[in-house]
Amino acid sequence: MHDLLAARGQMAMSLGFHIIFAVVGIGMPVLMVLAEWRWRRTGESVYLELARRWARGTAILFAVGAVSGTVLSFELGLLWPRFMAFAGPVIGMPFSLEGFAFFTEAIFLGIYLYGWERVSRRAHLLAGVAVAVSGVASGIFVVMANAWMNTPAGFRMAAGRVVSVDPLAALFNPAAFQQTLHMTLAAFVATGFAVAGIHAALLLRGPATPFHRAALGLALLVAVPAAILQPLSGDISARAVARQQPAKLAALEALFTTTTGAPLTIGGLPDAADGTMRFGLRIPYGLSLLAFHDPAARVAGLDQVPRADWPPVAIVHLAFQAMVGLGTFLALLSLVIAWRTWRRRPIAGSRGLLRAIAIAGPCGFLAIEAGWTVTEVGRQPWIITGILRTRDAVTPMPGIAVPFALFTLLYIGLAAAVVWLLYRQIVRMPAAAPHG
Amino acid sequence: MADPTLAVVLAGVIMVALNAYALLGGADFGGGVWDLLASGPRRQRQRDLIAHAIAPIWEANHVWLILAVVLLFTCFPAAFARIAIVLHIPLSLVLVGIVLRGSAFTFRSYDSRRDAVQRRWGAVFSGASIITPLLLGTAVGALATGRVRAPAGSFAAGFIRPWLAPFTIATGVLALALFAFLAAVYLTVEAGDDRELADDFRRRAIGAAIAAMMVAGGTLLVARRGAPMMHAGLTSSRWALPLHAGATLAAVGTLGALALRRFRLARIGAAGFVSLVIWGWAVAQFPLIVPPDLSVLNAAAPATTLRFIALGLVAGAAVLLPSLVYLFRIFKASA
């Protein structure tokens, strides 16, 4: 296998694996804290039981997130040493801040998981809050670093060297706001619906215990508002990408020629070879409206980009369609859930709705994987847009297929173990109401 | 351009992070070694004590390594890039070890209590706890040899020989011995009122101390040929004598404290000994980060970056240090 391809494969696999655990590390602490807080407020033991069980699941997933995150911090250099030599001084700031946030998260998670009997109730709840806050913060810092790769800022180039470094400008680069907003909401949507999906499936299978109802309620409390807000965040992102990264927008919409009053294509198979799109459903003026909020706006197509610098159009377009499709489904489902809750009708009362929530379980994570595919593949052939090409950043070490295979096997084994352990935790859940 | 004073200070901070990682994360690996070597009638109690001691803190302890890596690539990007290229193989294997150690340890606590299941995860946990320090020590030793140069020539010359030599193998074994020594000493304190268990680890600590001192001496011998610059620094420079005197004092003091069952004192002595070995390495190759050519000065990031990182470190430490004190007071106050 070509070394560049192997390095990209290893990086994509490592990121795709880690992102699941990183997202859980952002979302689960919020759920634990909510459950513990409800227990303190109401005294209902079912919420204490929930907090403890969710804490156990979080412990397993956080450990895998911590070690797979360590792998990534090294892989940045092991696979892309020239990128790090170049970018380290500019975006080291968010990575260092992330280091501290992650440190805080690990410390307070230790206190939360093992301190039930050792600290006061109040200190325990606050430790959970610290985990939740630092989890969100560490996610934000890492995404800020990624946003810099998409819209580099805070330095100048002189004779191939980085000069006039401004770490603050790099930190608050143009894409930072919309990417961190989109990802943070996505973390709550994905975790919330995954947990809700599990409990909805268990409610469908067995009797409606207070335990599963309480779990479903809290999980939806996190997922539903985030899922309803996410299309708005997506709109902000789309308009920003249209202005800041026109090549990526053209690829994700598979717009081959620059068009005034561009239509939106839903679905469809783009063919980059002859620049055509098959089977898509075209909505007139849709793209101009979405990207610029103006039906007559001119949208730059791939013809503005040298052919050699096109990202893989089909992958980016399909991944984008998948992300938007899944996000739309989750947003619509959330509206139904919100409406039903507003009418004071229990969610668990409708088997159809429970089935939809069970189906929604994995959808948030699938949308996240698709979304990262859009961001990362859509930036190719650049590792830093317009500055450094991915192929110029790769390590000179040959035989990268070997570590790629090694880490793939390792992660497959790890994934199998995690699934088995979580299954064990879940099948051991109280089937009948344990505390009434 | 780079700011020399700030670059030296930040290199010092990276060394402090590595020192903390060795004393805390290293001891967690050492715990894995003693999990594997648990024996006698109290085998299960030994393993339980180790798990109990590590569980709440290993993830926080592990972050010291991440902090060191992040600071290295931010402040000394050229050094990080060279290390990542030339030491790709041992560092990748270290990562596999880190993944297996952490996940197997966690999985063991949450999987079935059945003996077979517990043993299987325990074997992965302890196996990885041995392999990771060996390779990490090997990679660090490679830096001291001065052979981590921009790759040229064959694959073996560029990517294997720089880290596979008698000296680097010796530093790998030294890291393992030091971590096992630290863990055994800490566990004598963790055992608390359980005199039998404390004695189990007291014997292990004394054995590990002797082993570590012998390996340290052996490493110094092979350094003559394998890492001449390091050897010169450790034998004939102005601070060589105080360093060896300090290390000897710490080692003898630790052994004495163990003999007198003054376990808290032994813990301080052990931490002091390991820290002196680490700072001996750092001082011997100062101001070089990657000998023979990349130094604290010529590999440093622009001054603006260093200034912002220094500010970030102050702010980060203001959050981190009280949190760490709180964590250790909760779980280690009685120990």
CSV table of C-alpha atoms in Angstrom, one decimal, chain A residues 56 59-60 62-64 67 70-71 73-74 77-78 81 84-85 88-89 92-93 95-96 99-100 102-104 106-108 110-111 114-115 118-119 123 165 167-168 395-398 400 403 406-407 410 414 417-418 420-421 424-425, chain B residues 52 55-56 58-60 62-66 69-70 73-74 77 80-81 84-85 88-89 91-92 95-96 98-100 103 106-107 110-112 121 155 159 301-302 304-305 308-309 312-313 316-317 319-320 323-324 326-327 330-331:
chain,number,residue,atom,x,y,z
A,56,ARG,CA,-19.9,2.9,35.1
A,59,ALA,CA,-15.7,4.9,33.1
A,60,ILE,CA,-15.3,2.2,30.5
A,62,PHE,CA,-13.6,7.4,29.1
A,63,ALA,CA,-10.7,5.0,29.6
A,64,VAL,CA,-10.8,4.0,25.9
A,67,VAL,CA,-5.8,6.0,25.6
A,70,THR,CA,-3.0,9.6,23.6
A,71,VAL,CA,-2.5,7.7,20.4
A,73,SER,CA,-1.4,13.2,20.1
A,74,PHE,CA,1.6,11.0,19.1
A,77,GLY,CA,3.9,13.6,14.7
A,78,LEU,CA,4.4,9.9,13.8
A,81,PRO,CA,5.9,15.2,11.3
A,84,MET,CA,3.6,19.4,13.2
A,85,ALA,CA,7.0,21.0,12.7
A,88,GLY,CA,3.1,23.2,16.2
A,89,PRO,CA,4.1,26.8,17.1
A,92,GLY,CA,0.1,24.5,20.0
A,93,MET,CA,-1.9,26.9,22.1
A,95,PHE,CA,-3.6,21.7,22.1
A,96,SER,CA,-1.9,22.8,25.4
A,99,GLY,CA,-4.1,19.2,27.7
A,100,PHE,CA,-5.1,21.1,30.8
A,102,PHE,CA,-8.3,16.9,29.8
A,103,PHE,CA,-6.2,16.8,32.9
A,104,THR,CA,-9.0,18.4,34.9
A,106,ALA,CA,-9.5,13.0,34.3
A,107,ILE,CA,-8.9,14.3,37.9
A,108,PHE,CA,-12.6,15.0,38.6
A,110,GLY,CA,-11.5,9.9,39.2
A,111,ILE,CA,-13.2,11.8,42.1
A,114,TYR,CA,-14.4,6.5,43.2
A,115,GLY,CA,-15.5,9.3,45.6
A,118,ARG,CA,-15.3,9.7,50.3
A,119,VAL,CA,-16.5,13.3,49.6
A,123,ALA,CA,-18.6,18.0,46.5
A,165,VAL,CA,3.0,34.0,14.7
A,167,PRO,CA,-1.4,32.4,18.6
A,168,LEU,CA,-4.6,34.2,19.5
A,395,THR,CA,6.5,10.9,7.4
A,396,PRO,CA,9.4,9.7,5.3
A,397,MET,CA,9.3,6.4,7.1
A,398,PRO,CA,8.3,3.6,4.7
A,400,ILE,CA,3.2,2.6,7.1
A,403,PRO,CA,1.3,0.3,11.8
A,406,LEU,CA,-1.6,-3.1,13.7
A,407,PHE,CA,-3.7,-0.2,15.0
A,410,LEU,CA,-6.0,-3.3,18.0
A,414,LEU,CA,-11.0,-2.9,21.7
A,417,ALA,CA,-14.5,-5.7,24.2
A,418,VAL,CA,-16.3,-2.4,24.8
A,420,TRP,CA,-19.4,-6.8,25.1
A,421,LEU,CA,-18.8,-4.9,28.4
A,424,ARG,CA,-23.1,-6.8,30.1
A,425,GLN,CA,-23.8,-3.6,32.0
B,52,HIS,CA,-7.3,-0.1,44.6
B,55,ALA,CA,-7.9,3.0,39.9
B,56,PRO,CA,-8.9,6.6,40.9
B,58,TRP,CA,-4.1,6.4,36.7
B,59,GLU,CA,-5.9,8.5,34.1
B,60,ALA,CA,-4.9,11.7,35.7
B,62,HIS,CA,-1.3,9.5,32.4
B,63,VAL,CA,-2.0,13.0,31.3
B,64,TRP,CA,1.5,14.2,32.4
B,65,LEU,CA,2.8,12.3,29.3
B,66,ILE,CA,0.3,14.0,27.0
B,69,VAL,CA,4.2,15.7,24.2
B,70,VAL,CA,2.0,18.7,23.6
B,73,PHE,CA,5.5,20.0,19.7
B,74,THR,CA,4.5,23.5,20.6
B,77,PRO,CA,8.5,21.5,16.9
B,80,PHE,CA,9.3,16.6,18.1
B,81,ALA,CA,9.3,16.0,14.3
B,84,ALA,CA,8.5,11.2,15.7
B,85,ILE,CA,10.2,10.3,12.4
B,88,HIS,CA,8.4,5.8,14.9
B,89,ILE,CA,8.6,2.1,15.7
B,91,LEU,CA,6.8,5.0,20.0
B,92,SER,CA,4.1,3.2,18.0
B,95,LEU,CA,1.2,3.5,22.2
B,96,VAL,CA,0.0,0.0,21.7
B,98,ILE,CA,-0.6,2.4,26.6
B,99,VAL,CA,-3.8,1.4,24.9
B,100,LEU,CA,-3.7,-2.2,26.1
B,103,SER,CA,-8.2,-0.5,28.6
B,106,THR,CA,-10.5,-0.7,33.2
B,107,PHE,CA,-12.1,-3.7,31.5
B,110,TYR,CA,-16.1,-4.0,34.9
B,111,ASP,CA,-16.0,-7.5,33.4
B,112,SER,CA,-17.2,-10.7,35.1
B,121,TRP,CA,-7.5,-9.1,31.4
B,155,PHE,CA,15.7,1.4,6.5
B,159,PHE,CA,14.7,3.7,11.6
B,301,ALA,CA,9.4,28.0,18.4
B,302,PRO,CA,9.1,31.7,17.7
B,304,THR,CA,5.5,34.9,20.5
B,305,THR,CA,4.5,31.2,20.8
B,308,PHE,CA,1.7,32.6,25.0
B,309,ILE,CA,2.5,29.1,26.1
B,312,GLY,CA,-1.2,29.4,29.2
B,313,LEU,CA,0.9,27.3,31.5
B,316,GLY,CA,-3.5,26.0,33.4
B,317,ALA,CA,-1.4,25.3,36.5
B,319,VAL,CA,-6.6,25.1,37.7
B,320,LEU,CA,-4.5,22.0,37.6
B,323,SER,CA,-7.3,20.0,41.5
B,324,LEU,CA,-4.4,17.5,41.7
B,326,TYR,CA,-7.6,17.7,46.0
B,327,LEU,CA,-7.5,14.4,44.1
B,330,ILE,CA,-9.1,12.4,48.8
B,331,PHE,CA,-7.5,9.1,47.8
